[in-house]
Tab-separated table of C-alpha atoms in Angstrom:
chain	number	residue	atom	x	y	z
A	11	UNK	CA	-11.541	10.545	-20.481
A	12	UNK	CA	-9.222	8.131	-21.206
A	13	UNK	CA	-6.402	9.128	-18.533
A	14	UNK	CA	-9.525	8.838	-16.106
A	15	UNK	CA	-10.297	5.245	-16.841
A	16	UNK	CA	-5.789	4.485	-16.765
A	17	UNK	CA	-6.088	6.363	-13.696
A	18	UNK	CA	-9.345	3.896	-12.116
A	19	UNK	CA	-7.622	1.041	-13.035
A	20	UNK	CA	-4.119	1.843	-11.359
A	21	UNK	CA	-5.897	2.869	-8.412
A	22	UNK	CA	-7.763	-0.481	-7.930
A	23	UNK	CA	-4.325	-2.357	-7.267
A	24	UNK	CA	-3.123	-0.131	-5.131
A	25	UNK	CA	-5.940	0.106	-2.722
A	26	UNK	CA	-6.224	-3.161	-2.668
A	27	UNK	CA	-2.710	-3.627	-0.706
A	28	UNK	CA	-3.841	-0.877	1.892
A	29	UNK	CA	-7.093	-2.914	2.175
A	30	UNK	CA	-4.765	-5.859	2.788
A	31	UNK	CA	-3.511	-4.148	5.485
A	32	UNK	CA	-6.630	-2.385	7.004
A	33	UNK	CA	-8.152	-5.700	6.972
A	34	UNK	CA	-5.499	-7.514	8.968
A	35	UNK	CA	-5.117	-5.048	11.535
A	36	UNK	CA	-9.246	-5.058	11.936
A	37	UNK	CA	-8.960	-8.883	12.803
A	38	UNK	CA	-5.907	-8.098	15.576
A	39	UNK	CA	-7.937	-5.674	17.042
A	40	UNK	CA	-10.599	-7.840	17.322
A	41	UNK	CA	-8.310	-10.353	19.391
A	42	UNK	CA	-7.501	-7.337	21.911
A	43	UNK	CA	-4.275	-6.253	19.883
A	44	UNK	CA	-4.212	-2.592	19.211
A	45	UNK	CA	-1.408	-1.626	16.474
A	46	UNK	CA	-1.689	1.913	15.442
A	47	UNK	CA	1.234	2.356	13.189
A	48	UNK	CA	0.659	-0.217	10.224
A	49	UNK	CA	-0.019	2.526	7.648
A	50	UNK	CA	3.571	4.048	8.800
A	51	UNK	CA	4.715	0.689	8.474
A	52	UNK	CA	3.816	-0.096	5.039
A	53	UNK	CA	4.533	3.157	4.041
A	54	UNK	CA	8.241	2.310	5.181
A	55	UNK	CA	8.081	-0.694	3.255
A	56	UNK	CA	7.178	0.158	0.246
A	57	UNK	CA	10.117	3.308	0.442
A	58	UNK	CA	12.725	1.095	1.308
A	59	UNK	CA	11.668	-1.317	-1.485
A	60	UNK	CA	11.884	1.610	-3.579
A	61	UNK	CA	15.238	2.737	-2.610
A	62	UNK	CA	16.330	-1.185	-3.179
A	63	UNK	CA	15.710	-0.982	-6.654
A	64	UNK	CA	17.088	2.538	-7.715
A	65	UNK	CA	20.060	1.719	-5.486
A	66	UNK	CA	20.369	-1.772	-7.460
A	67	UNK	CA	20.100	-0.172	-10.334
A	68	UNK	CA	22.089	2.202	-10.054
């Protein structure tokens, strides 16, 4: 029970950045902007911000 409740909260964070993004790219397709690739895009992101750091640290 307990690693469901760790597991709740460390999701929360998370989805909130992909609701970041969902949310922005609601409000530039309202304007007439259509942008299909922003999951992709933070995706890539997030990997290369990965690699940064292990390369860094390495």
């Amino acid at each position: 029970m307990d690693t469901l409740i760790a597991w709740i909260l460390r999701a929360i964070p998370f989805g909130t950045i992909i609701m970041y993004g969902a949310l922005g790219e609601i409000i530039t397709e309202k304007s007439g902007n259509l942008n299909l690739g922003v999951p992709g895009i933070m995706y890539l992101g997030g990997f290369a911000g990965f690699a940064s750091a292990y390369l860094y640290e390495a």
